[in-house]
């Protein structure tokens, strides 16, 4: 399947309604809001929508205008058992339930999957959907533009990619991600400059002490450890303070999504290791430089 058509939007909130529905065993006081979409033959297969029960729309079964497909969330909300083949009343008309679609995300992961029904519409559609092989996008668009000119001369072909539609659902998250990376990079750079300057100052202030220690037999690793231990202690304290705050903020941010990963302690351990490594590299360069000084020069400079 390479092409089909539909009316409505596959991504983002489709037109929604909360009344005019009837089904077997319905509680008169029950109100369910359904999102809905019209599609033609092969559209669901092209979009990758899978069926948990029943079938999709097909001309081989004759007129499909009185048939309907409902997602699992909708069936669960209705409490309908063995739904395939039963009648679903919609705004005064009766539709036969021919299939149950597996739940799919048509909104962002902030929202739980809500009830959704799909009806058949072969004509008067507003979108043609085309499946294009990866890497063939530009060639396919050029062919579609030529095809479009033959049937709609004087009109420009307007197209968009489904993955772009999904990406637009996360515009705020994308912006936050970019800004976070930028500010994190700036913060790391400023911190490294501060550590570098402080390490250089400390090494310069301890030149005489370092010279005396070397005369008394201290090795380069001993001197490096002497200079870096205080900085390492400060970095570890910063990690102990910052990690719980980062965990709380991350957990609070993830709680806005109905579907999200679980925070793993490994993320924070890795971040702590990287932070400690960056700090040690920054401070260590000055520590090694101080440890390599000639003891006589170090003592005479003071």
PDB file of C-alpha atoms in Angstrom:
ATOM      1  CA  UNK A   1       0.000   0.000   0.000  1.00  0.00           C
ATOM      2  CA  UNK A   2       1.523   3.321  -1.074  1.00  0.00           C
ATOM      3  CA  UNK A   3      -1.374   5.790  -1.102  1.00  0.00           C
ATOM      4  CA  UNK A   4      -4.796   6.353   0.394  1.00  0.00           C
ATOM      5  CA  UNK A   5      -6.906   9.240   1.699  1.00  0.00           C
ATOM      6  CA  UNK A   6      -8.629  10.511   4.811  1.00  0.00           C
ATOM      7  CA  UNK A   7     -10.661  13.336   6.231  1.00  0.00           C
ATOM      8  CA  UNK A   8      -9.454  14.829   9.491  1.00  0.00           C
ATOM      9  CA  UNK A   9      -6.120  14.729  11.276  1.00  0.00           C
ATOM     10  CA  UNK A  10      -4.252  11.593  12.296  1.00  0.00           C
ATOM     11  CA  UNK A  11      -2.040  13.552  14.703  1.00  0.00           C
ATOM     12  CA  UNK A  12      -3.238  16.020  17.295  1.00  0.00           C
ATOM     13  CA  UNK A  13      -6.732  16.252  18.711  1.00  0.00           C
ATOM     14  CA  UNK A  14      -9.303  15.421  16.048  1.00  0.00           C
ATOM     15  CA  UNK A  15     -12.856  16.701  16.238  1.00  0.00           C
ATOM     16  CA  UNK A  16     -14.285  15.456  19.519  1.00  0.00           C
ATOM     17  CA  UNK A  17     -17.794  14.946  20.757  1.00  0.00           C
ATOM     18  CA  UNK A  18     -19.394  13.752  23.971  1.00  0.00           C
ATOM     19  CA  UNK A  19     -22.935  12.774  23.073  1.00  0.00           C
ATOM     20  CA  UNK A  20     -25.178  10.997  20.606  1.00  0.00           C
ATOM     21  CA  UNK A  21     -23.764   7.503  21.205  1.00  0.00           C
ATOM     22  CA  UNK A  22     -25.631   4.305  21.939  1.00  0.00           C
ATOM     23  CA  UNK A  23     -24.466   0.744  22.490  1.00  0.00           C
ATOM     24  CA  UNK A  24     -25.589  -2.417  24.178  1.00  0.00           C
ATOM     25  CA  UNK A  25     -25.690  -2.064  27.958  1.00  0.00           C
ATOM     26  CA  UNK A  26     -24.923   1.665  27.977  1.00  0.00           C
ATOM     27  CA  UNK A  27     -25.564   3.510  31.236  1.00  0.00           C
ATOM     28  CA  UNK A  28     -27.877   6.448  30.339  1.00  0.00           C
ATOM     29  CA  UNK A  29     -25.841   8.747  32.547  1.00  0.00           C
ATOM     30  CA  UNK A  30     -22.524   7.753  31.003  1.00  0.00           C
ATOM     31  CA  UNK A  31     -20.835  10.345  28.818  1.00  0.00           C
ATOM     32  CA  UNK A  32     -17.751   9.502  26.748  1.00  0.00           C
ATOM     33  CA  UNK A  33     -15.859  11.899  24.533  1.00  0.00           C
ATOM     34  CA  UNK A  34     -14.667  10.321  21.285  1.00  0.00           C
ATOM     35  CA  UNK A  35     -12.131  11.643  18.824  1.00  0.00           C
ATOM     36  CA  UNK A  36     -12.800  10.470  15.310  1.00  0.00           C
ATOM     37  CA  UNK A  37     -11.429  10.211  11.800  1.00  0.00           C
ATOM     38  CA  UNK A  38     -12.676   9.256   8.330  1.00  0.00           C
ATOM     39  CA  UNK A  39     -10.457   7.088   6.149  1.00  0.00           C
ATOM     40  CA  UNK A  40     -10.688   5.294   2.831  1.00  0.00           C
ATOM     41  CA  UNK A  41      -9.573   1.798   1.979  1.00  0.00           C
ATOM     42  CA  UNK A  42      -6.010   0.792   2.944  1.00  0.00           C
ATOM     43  CA  UNK A  43      -5.445   3.975   4.977  1.00  0.00           C
ATOM     44  CA  UNK A  44      -5.069   2.171   8.296  1.00  0.00           C
ATOM     45  CA  UNK A  45      -2.613  -0.319   6.809  1.00  0.00           C
ATOM     46  CA  UNK A  46      -0.600   2.525   5.325  1.00  0.00           C
ATOM     47  CA  UNK A  47      -0.531   4.374   8.657  1.00  0.00           C
ATOM     48  CA  UNK A  48       0.527   1.246  10.503  1.00  0.00           C
ATOM     49  CA  UNK A  49      -2.576   0.965  12.674  1.00  0.00           C
ATOM     50  CA  UNK A  50      -2.904  -2.630  13.890  1.00  0.00           C
ATOM     51  CA  UNK A  51      -6.086  -4.473  14.726  1.00  0.00           C
ATOM     52  CA  UNK A  52      -6.526  -6.423  17.944  1.00  0.00           C
ATOM     53  CA  UNK A  53      -9.838  -7.878  16.754  1.00  0.00           C
ATOM     54  CA  UNK A  54     -11.850  -7.883  13.544  1.00  0.00           C
ATOM     55  CA  UNK A  55     -10.793  -6.262  10.309  1.00  0.00           C
ATOM     56  CA  UNK A  56     -10.189  -2.948   8.572  1.00  0.00           C
ATOM     57  CA  UNK A  57     -12.201  -1.382   5.756  1.00  0.00           C
ATOM     58  CA  UNK A  58     -12.214  -3.171   2.392  1.00  0.00           C
ATOM     59  CA  UNK A  59     -14.342  -2.921  -0.752  1.00  0.00           C
ATOM     60  CA  UNK A  60     -14.516  -6.693  -0.955  1.00  0.00           C
ATOM     61  CA  UNK A  61     -17.157  -6.560   1.783  1.00  0.00           C
ATOM     62  CA  UNK A  62     -19.356  -4.178  -0.199  1.00  0.00           C
ATOM     63  CA  UNK A  63     -20.637  -0.898   1.234  1.00  0.00           C
ATOM     64  CA  UNK A  64     -18.499   0.098   4.221  1.00  0.00           C
ATOM     65  CA  UNK A  65     -20.296   3.381   4.947  1.00  0.00           C
ATOM     66  CA  UNK A  66     -22.289   1.756   7.745  1.00  0.00           C
ATOM     67  CA  UNK A  67     -19.247   0.145   9.386  1.00  0.00           C
ATOM     68  CA  UNK A  68     -17.086   1.527  12.181  1.00  0.00           C
ATOM     69  CA  UNK A  69     -13.790   0.744  13.913  1.00  0.00           C
ATOM     70  CA  UNK A  70     -13.199   1.678  17.560  1.00  0.00           C
ATOM     71  CA  UNK A  71      -9.930   1.688  19.449  1.00  0.00           C
ATOM     72  CA  UNK A  72      -9.290  -0.384  22.578  1.00  0.00           C
ATOM     73  CA  UNK A  73      -9.595   2.659  24.849  1.00  0.00           C
ATOM     74  CA  UNK A  74     -13.077   3.304  23.475  1.00  0.00           C
ATOM     75  CA  UNK A  75     -14.214  -0.284  23.976  1.00  0.00           C
ATOM     76  CA  UNK A  76     -12.878  -0.294  27.531  1.00  0.00           C
ATOM     77  CA  UNK A  77     -14.620   3.006  28.300  1.00  0.00           C
ATOM     78  CA  UNK A  78     -17.913   1.617  26.997  1.00  0.00           C
ATOM     79  CA  UNK A  79     -17.499  -1.666  28.873  1.00  0.00           C
ATOM     80  CA  UNK A  80     -18.650  -3.511  25.759  1.00  0.00           C
ATOM     81  CA  UNK A  81     -17.920  -7.251  25.673  1.00  0.00           C
ATOM     82  CA  UNK A  82     -17.376  -9.133  22.405  1.00  0.00           C
ATOM     83  CA  UNK A  83     -17.848  -5.897  20.458  1.00  0.00           C
ATOM     84  CA  UNK A  84     -17.142  -7.099  16.916  1.00  0.00           C
ATOM     85  CA  UNK A  85     -20.430  -7.446  15.043  1.00  0.00           C
ATOM     86  CA  UNK A  86     -22.424  -5.392  17.520  1.00  0.00           C
ATOM     87  CA  UNK A  87     -24.173  -2.113  16.774  1.00  0.00           C
ATOM     88  CA  UNK A  88     -22.827   1.296  17.702  1.00  0.00           C
ATOM     89  CA  UNK A  89     -25.398   4.096  17.544  1.00  0.00           C
ATOM     90  CA  UNK A  90     -23.953   7.379  16.325  1.00  0.00           C
ATOM     91  CA  UNK A  91     -26.050  10.543  16.030  1.00  0.00           C
ATOM     92  CA  UNK A  92     -29.190   8.624  15.099  1.00  0.00           C
ATOM     93  CA  UNK A  93     -27.533   6.191  12.682  1.00  0.00           C
ATOM     94  CA  UNK A  94     -26.447   2.635  13.430  1.00  0.00           C
ATOM     95  CA  UNK A  95     -22.996   1.345  12.566  1.00  0.00           C
ATOM     96  CA  UNK A  96     -21.663  -2.195  12.739  1.00  0.00           C
ATOM     97  CA  UNK A  97     -18.433  -2.558  14.696  1.00  0.00           C
ATOM     98  CA  UNK A  98     -16.145  -4.497  12.359  1.00  0.00           C
ATOM     99  CA  UNK A  99     -12.844  -4.114  14.183  1.00  0.00           C
ATOM    100  CA  UNK A 100     -11.013  -3.048  17.314  1.00  0.00           C
ATOM    101  CA  UNK A 101      -7.878  -1.007  16.627  1.00  0.00           C
ATOM    102  CA  UNK A 102      -4.911  -1.309  18.939  1.00  0.00           C
ATOM    103  CA  UNK A 103      -4.398   1.931  20.839  1.00  0.00           C
ATOM    104  CA  UNK A 104      -2.098   4.366  19.062  1.00  0.00           C
ATOM    105  CA  UNK A 105      -0.835   7.801  20.059  1.00  0.00           C
ATOM    106  CA  UNK A 106      -2.608  10.552  18.108  1.00  0.00           C
ATOM    107  CA  UNK A 107      -1.802  13.145  20.781  1.00  0.00           C
ATOM    108  CA  UNK A 108       1.395  13.866  22.686  1.00  0.00           C
ATOM    109  CA  UNK A 109       2.589  11.575  25.449  1.00  0.00           C
ATOM    110  CA  UNK A 110       1.311  14.173  27.925  1.00  0.00           C
ATOM    111  CA  UNK A 111      -2.181  12.745  27.423  1.00  0.00           C
ATOM    112  CA  UNK A 112      -3.490   9.253  27.998  1.00  0.00           C
ATOM    113  CA  UNK A 113      -4.907   7.527  24.923  1.00  0.00           C
ATOM    114  CA  UNK A 114      -8.582   8.445  24.694  1.00  0.00           C
ATOM    115  CA  UNK A 115     -11.557   6.792  22.925  1.00  0.00           C
ATOM    116  CA  UNK A 116     -11.345   7.034  19.146  1.00  0.00           C
ATOM    117  CA  UNK A 117     -13.549   5.770  16.340  1.00  0.00           C
ATOM    118  CA  UNK A 118     -12.873   5.559  12.628  1.00  0.00           C
ATOM    119  CA  UNK A 119     -15.429   5.606   9.841  1.00  0.00           C
ATOM    120  CA  UNK A 120     -15.199   4.930   6.125  1.00  0.00           C
ATOM    121  CA  UNK A 121     -15.224   7.819   3.657  1.00  0.00           C
ATOM    122  CA  UNK A 122     -14.169   7.233   0.070  1.00  0.00           C
ATOM    123  CA  UNK A 123     -15.112  10.593  -1.404  1.00  0.00           C
ATOM    124  CA  UNK A 124     -14.961  14.219  -0.233  1.00  0.00           C
ATOM    125  CA  UNK A 125     -11.716  13.630   1.629  1.00  0.00           C
ATOM    126  CA  UNK A 126      -9.336  16.486   2.458  1.00  0.00           C
ATOM    127  CA  UNK A 127      -6.000  14.662   2.501  1.00  0.00           C
ATOM    128  CA  UNK A 128      -4.165  12.177   0.355  1.00  0.00           C
ATOM    129  CA  UNK A 129      -1.618  10.155   2.324  1.00  0.00           C
ATOM    130  CA  UNK A 130       1.384   8.663   0.575  1.00  0.00           C
ATOM    131  CA  UNK A 131       3.960   6.271   1.990  1.00  0.00           C
ATOM    132  CA  UNK A 132       7.468   7.061   0.730  1.00  0.00           C
ATOM    133  CA  UNK A 133      10.558   4.885   1.037  1.00  0.00           C
ATOM    134  CA  UNK A 134      13.303   6.323   3.221  1.00  0.00           C
ATOM    135  CA  UNK A 135      15.819   8.272   1.159  1.00  0.00           C
ATOM    136  CA  UNK A 136      13.362   8.739  -1.731  1.00  0.00           C
ATOM    137  CA  UNK A 137      11.514  11.730  -0.289  1.00  0.00           C
ATOM    138  CA  UNK A 138      12.696  14.394  -2.753  1.00  0.00           C
ATOM    139  CA  UNK A 139      12.179  12.199  -5.818  1.00  0.00           C
ATOM    140  CA  UNK A 140       8.687  11.258  -4.622  1.00  0.00           C
ATOM    141  CA  UNK A 141       7.768  14.897  -3.954  1.00  0.00           C
ATOM    142  CA  UNK A 142       8.922  15.882  -7.460  1.00  0.00           C
ATOM    143  CA  UNK A 143       6.759  13.156  -8.991  1.00  0.00           C
ATOM    144  CA  UNK A 144       3.779  14.176  -6.864  1.00  0.00           C
ATOM    145  CA  UNK A 145       4.172  17.803  -7.921  1.00  0.00           C
ATOM    146  CA  UNK A 146       4.141  16.818 -11.600  1.00  0.00           C
ATOM    147  CA  UNK A 147       1.117  14.601 -10.992  1.00  0.00           C
ATOM    148  CA  UNK A 148      -0.652  17.389  -9.100  1.00  0.00           C
ATOM    149  CA  UNK A 149      -0.087  19.914 -11.891  1.00  0.00           C
ATOM    150  CA  UNK A 150      -1.834  17.603 -14.364  1.00  0.00           C
ATOM    151  CA  UNK A 151      -5.001  17.494 -12.273  1.00  0.00           C
ATOM    152  CA  UNK A 152      -4.887  20.862 -10.464  1.00  0.00           C
ATOM    153  CA  UNK A 153      -3.173  23.214 -12.860  1.00  0.00           C
ATOM    154  CA  UNK A 154      -2.377  26.573 -11.300  1.00  0.00           C
ATOM    155  CA  UNK A 155      -2.486  25.275  -7.726  1.00  0.00           C
ATOM    156  CA  UNK A 156       0.536  24.573  -5.558  1.00  0.00           C
ATOM    157  CA  UNK A 157       0.971  21.198  -3.900  1.00  0.00           C
ATOM    158  CA  UNK A 158       0.891  21.540  -0.118  1.00  0.00           C
ATOM    159  CA  UNK A 159       2.432  18.635   1.742  1.00  0.00           C
ATOM    160  CA  UNK A 160       3.777  17.753   5.154  1.00  0.00           C
ATOM    161  CA  UNK A 161       5.429  14.739   6.732  1.00  0.00           C
ATOM    162  CA  UNK A 162       3.750  12.723   9.460  1.00  0.00           C
ATOM    163  CA  UNK A 163       6.887  12.679  11.611  1.00  0.00           C
ATOM    164  CA  UNK A 164       6.933  16.493  11.475  1.00  0.00           C
ATOM    165  CA  UNK A 165       3.337  16.515  12.717  1.00  0.00           C
ATOM    166  CA  UNK A 166       4.333  14.379  15.676  1.00  0.00           C
ATOM    167  CA  UNK A 167       7.371  16.559  16.313  1.00  0.00           C
ATOM    168  CA  UNK A 168       5.162  19.651  16.518  1.00  0.00           C
ATOM    169  CA  UNK A 169       3.427  18.061  19.511  1.00  0.00           C
ATOM    170  CA  UNK A 170       6.709  18.469  21.386  1.00  0.00           C
ATOM    171  CA  UNK A 171       7.697  21.988  20.342  1.00  0.00           C
ATOM    172  CA  UNK A 172       7.984  23.139  23.969  1.00  0.00           C
ATOM    173  CA  UNK A 173      10.049  20.082  24.943  1.00  0.00           C
ATOM    174  CA  UNK A 174      12.368  20.583  21.972  1.00  0.00           C
ATOM    175  CA  UNK A 175      12.889  24.228  22.908  1.00  0.00           C
ATOM    176  CA  UNK A 176      13.608  23.309  26.529  1.00  0.00           C
ATOM    177  CA  UNK A 177      16.028  20.601  25.388  1.00  0.00           C
ATOM    178  CA  UNK A 178      18.007  23.009  23.206  1.00  0.00           C
ATOM    179  CA  UNK A 179      18.119  25.689  25.889  1.00  0.00           C
ATOM    180  CA  UNK A 180      19.084  23.153  28.554  1.00  0.00           C
ATOM    181  CA  UNK A 181      22.007  21.896  26.490  1.00  0.00           C
ATOM    182  CA  UNK A 182      23.181  25.452  25.788  1.00  0.00           C
ATOM    183  CA  UNK A 183      22.958  26.596  29.400  1.00  0.00           C
ATOM    184  CA  UNK A 184      24.480  23.348  30.659  1.00  0.00           C
ATOM    185  CA  UNK A 185      27.426  23.839  28.308  1.00  0.00           C
ATOM    186  CA  UNK A 186      27.872  27.432  29.459  1.00  0.00           C
ATOM    187  CA  UNK A 187      27.625  26.389  33.126  1.00  0.00           C
ATOM    188  CA  UNK A 188      30.227  23.640  32.651  1.00  0.00           C
ATOM    189  CA  UNK A 189      32.554  26.045  30.836  1.00  0.00           C
ATOM    190  CA  UNK A 190      32.254  28.699  33.563  1.00  0.00           C
ATOM    191  CA  UNK A 191      32.736  26.075  36.285  1.00  0.00           C
ATOM    192  CA  UNK A 192      35.830  24.682  34.567  1.00  0.00           C
ATOM    193  CA  UNK A 193      37.290  28.171  34.202  1.00  0.00           C
ATOM    194  CA  UNK A 194      36.627  28.812  37.895  1.00  0.00           C
ATOM    195  CA  UNK A 195      38.193  25.511  38.924  1.00  0.00           C
ATOM    196  CA  UNK A 196      41.157  26.099  36.623  1.00  0.00           C
ATOM    197  CA  UNK A 197      41.785  29.544  38.074  1.00  0.00           C
ATOM    198  CA  UNK A 198      41.335  28.372  41.660  1.00  0.00           C
ATOM    199  CA  UNK A 199      43.637  25.393  41.097  1.00  0.00           C
ATOM    200  CA  UNK A 200      46.279  27.661  39.550  1.00  0.00           C
ATOM    201  CA  UNK A 201      46.019  30.041  42.496  1.00  0.00           C
ATOM    202  CA  UNK A 202      46.247  27.188  45.024  1.00  0.00           C
ATOM    203  CA  UNK A 203      49.242  25.644  43.263  1.00  0.00           C
ATOM    204  CA  UNK A 204      51.022  28.997  43.134  1.00  0.00           C
ATOM    205  CA  UNK A 205      50.344  29.653  46.835  1.00  0.00           C
ATOM    206  CA  UNK A 206      51.680  26.216  47.791  1.00  0.00           C
ATOM    207  CA  UNK A 207      54.855  26.382  45.723  1.00  0.00           C
ATOM    208  CA  UNK A 208      57.146  26.505  48.737  1.00  0.00           C
ATOM    209  CA  UNK A 209      55.278  23.670  50.460  1.00  0.00           C
ATOM    210  CA  UNK A 210      55.443  21.609  47.285  1.00  0.00           C
ATOM    211  CA  UNK A 211      59.189  22.287  46.942  1.00  0.00           C
ATOM    212  CA  UNK A 212      59.869  21.232  50.533  1.00  0.00           C
ATOM    213  CA  UNK A 213      57.779  18.064  50.149  1.00  0.00           C
ATOM    214  CA  UNK A 214      59.644  17.114  46.992  1.00  0.00           C
ATOM    215  CA  UNK A 215      62.988  17.638  48.716  1.00  0.00           C
ATOM    216  CA  UNK A 216      61.769  15.337  51.484  1.00  0.00           C
ATOM    217  CA  UNK A 217      60.957  12.673  48.891  1.00  0.00           C
ATOM    218  CA  UNK A 218      57.328  13.274  47.934  1.00  0.00           C
ATOM    219  CA  UNK A 219      56.481  11.847  44.505  1.00  0.00           C
ATOM    220  CA  UNK A 220      54.536  13.585  41.722  1.00  0.00           C
ATOM    221  CA  UNK A 221      51.368  11.526  42.463  1.00  0.00           C
ATOM    222  CA  UNK A 222      51.609  12.564  46.141  1.00  0.00           C
ATOM    223  CA  UNK A 223      51.780  16.236  45.167  1.00  0.00           C
ATOM    224  CA  UNK A 224      48.914  15.892  42.685  1.00  0.00           C
ATOM    225  CA  UNK A 225      46.791  14.192  45.349  1.00  0.00           C
ATOM    226  CA  UNK A 226      47.639  16.959  47.827  1.00  0.00           C
ATOM    227  CA  UNK A 227      46.344  19.653  45.481  1.00  0.00           C
ATOM    228  CA  UNK A 228      43.306  17.818  44.076  1.00  0.00           C
ATOM    229  CA  UNK A 229      41.869  16.257  47.242  1.00  0.00           C
ATOM    230  CA  UNK A 230      40.246  19.454  48.506  1.00  0.00           C
ATOM    231  CA  UNK A 231      38.692  20.175  45.117  1.00  0.00           C
ATOM    232  CA  UNK A 232      37.489  16.582  44.838  1.00  0.00           C
ATOM    233  CA  UNK A 233      35.823  16.892  48.227  1.00  0.00           C
ATOM    234  CA  UNK A 234      34.016  20.054  47.135  1.00  0.00           C
ATOM    235  CA  UNK A 235      32.856  18.447  43.889  1.00  0.00           C
ATOM    236  CA  UNK A 236      31.534  15.411  45.770  1.00  0.00           C
ATOM    237  CA  UNK A 237      29.625  17.684  48.166  1.00  0.00           C
ATOM    238  CA  UNK A 238      28.159  19.519  45.156  1.00  0.00           C
ATOM    239  CA  UNK A 239      27.082  16.185  43.654  1.00  0.00           C
ATOM    240  CA  UNK A 240      25.444  15.090  46.913  1.00  0.00           C
ATOM    241  CA  UNK A 241      23.506  18.355  47.033  1.00  0.00           C
ATOM    242  CA  UNK A 242      22.703  18.574  43.325  1.00  0.00           C
ATOM    243  CA  UNK A 243      21.717  14.946  42.617  1.00  0.00           C
ATOM    244  CA  UNK A 244      18.570  14.914  44.817  1.00  0.00           C
ATOM    245  CA  UNK A 245      17.507  18.284  43.403  1.00  0.00           C
ATOM    246  CA  UNK A 246      18.044  17.022  39.840  1.00  0.00           C
ATOM    247  CA  UNK A 247      16.091  13.853  40.652  1.00  0.00           C
ATOM    248  CA  UNK A 248      13.173  15.814  42.094  1.00  0.00           C
ATOM    249  CA  UNK A 249      13.026  18.238  39.146  1.00  0.00           C
ATOM    250  CA  UNK A 250      13.306  15.427  36.584  1.00  0.00           C
ATOM    251  CA  UNK A 251      10.625  13.360  38.291  1.00  0.00           C
ATOM    252  CA  UNK A 252       8.340  16.375  38.495  1.00  0.00           C
ATOM    253  CA  UNK A 253       8.848  17.106  34.781  1.00  0.00           C
ATOM    254  CA  UNK A 254       8.221  13.489  33.775  1.00  0.00           C
ATOM    255  CA  UNK A 255       5.022  13.425  35.837  1.00  0.00           C
ATOM    256  CA  UNK A 256       3.468  15.758  33.246  1.00  0.00           C
ATOM    257  CA  UNK A 257       3.550  12.849  30.776  1.00  0.00           C
ATOM    258  CA  UNK A 258       1.073   9.995  31.038  1.00  0.00           C
ATOM    259  CA  UNK A 259       3.670   7.807  29.340  1.00  0.00           C
ATOM    260  CA  UNK A 260       7.259   8.234  30.469  1.00  0.00           C
ATOM    261  CA  UNK A 261      10.412   6.360  31.410  1.00  0.00           C
ATOM    262  CA  UNK A 262      11.299   5.534  34.989  1.00  0.00           C
ATOM    263  CA  UNK A 263      14.238   7.415  36.419  1.00  0.00           C
ATOM    264  CA  UNK A 264      17.229   5.133  36.810  1.00  0.00           C
ATOM    265  CA  UNK A 265      19.919   5.731  39.427  1.00  0.00           C
ATOM    266  CA  UNK A 266      22.407   4.887  36.698  1.00  0.00           C
ATOM    267  CA  UNK A 267      21.695   8.220  34.961  1.00  0.00           C
ATOM    268  CA  UNK A 268      22.804  10.143  38.024  1.00  0.00           C
ATOM    269  CA  UNK A 269      25.802   7.886  38.702  1.00  0.00           C
ATOM    270  CA  UNK A 270      27.014   8.404  35.130  1.00  0.00           C
ATOM    271  CA  UNK A 271      26.486  12.178  35.401  1.00  0.00           C
ATOM    272  CA  UNK A 272      28.412  12.217  38.695  1.00  0.00           C
ATOM    273  CA  UNK A 273      31.300  10.261  37.173  1.00  0.00           C
ATOM    274  CA  UNK A 274      31.476  12.592  34.181  1.00  0.00           C
ATOM    275  CA  UNK A 275      31.321  15.656  36.422  1.00  0.00           C
ATOM    276  CA  UNK A 276      34.073  14.306  38.657  1.00  0.00           C
ATOM    277  CA  UNK A 277      36.203  13.411  35.625  1.00  0.00           C
ATOM    278  CA  UNK A 278      35.848  16.920  34.143  1.00  0.00           C
ATOM    279  CA  UNK A 279      36.751  18.496  37.501  1.00  0.00           C
ATOM    280  CA  UNK A 280      39.785  16.236  37.953  1.00  0.00           C
ATOM    281  CA  UNK A 281      41.020  16.933  34.427  1.00  0.00           C
ATOM    282  CA  UNK A 282      40.627  20.667  34.971  1.00  0.00           C
ATOM    283  CA  UNK A 283      42.325  20.718  38.379  1.00  0.00           C
ATOM    284  CA  UNK A 284      44.747  17.924  37.542  1.00  0.00           C
ATOM    285  CA  UNK A 285      46.401  19.866  34.725  1.00  0.00           C
ATOM    286  CA  UNK A 286      47.458  22.565  37.187  1.00  0.00           C
ATOM    287  CA  UNK A 287      48.336  20.017  39.881  1.00  0.00           C
ATOM    288  CA  UNK A 288      50.678  18.115  37.546  1.00  0.00           C
ATOM    289  CA  UNK A 289      52.257  21.338  36.361  1.00  0.00           C
ATOM    290  CA  UNK A 290      52.971  22.357  39.983  1.00  0.00           C
ATOM    291  CA  UNK A 291      54.228  18.887  40.898  1.00  0.00           C
ATOM    292  CA  UNK A 292      56.721  18.902  38.028  1.00  0.00           C
ATOM    293  CA  UNK A 293      58.420  22.129  39.176  1.00  0.00           C
ATOM    294  CA  UNK A 294      62.051  21.978  40.218  1.00  0.00           C
ATOM    295  CA  UNK A 295      62.046  22.098  44.062  1.00  0.00           C
ATOM    296  CA  UNK A 296      64.870  24.655  44.119  1.00  0.00           C
ATOM    297  CA  UNK A 297      62.997  26.988  41.779  1.00  0.00           C
ATOM    298  CA  UNK A 298      59.823  26.575  43.795  1.00  0.00           C
ATOM    299  CA  UNK A 299      61.534  27.453  47.083  1.00  0.00           C
ATOM    300  CA  UNK A 300      63.562  30.348  45.640  1.00  0.00           C
ATOM    301  CA  UNK A 301      60.502  31.939  44.005  1.00  0.00           C
ATOM    302  CA  UNK A 302      58.798  32.442  47.329  1.00  0.00           C
TER     303      UNK A 302
END
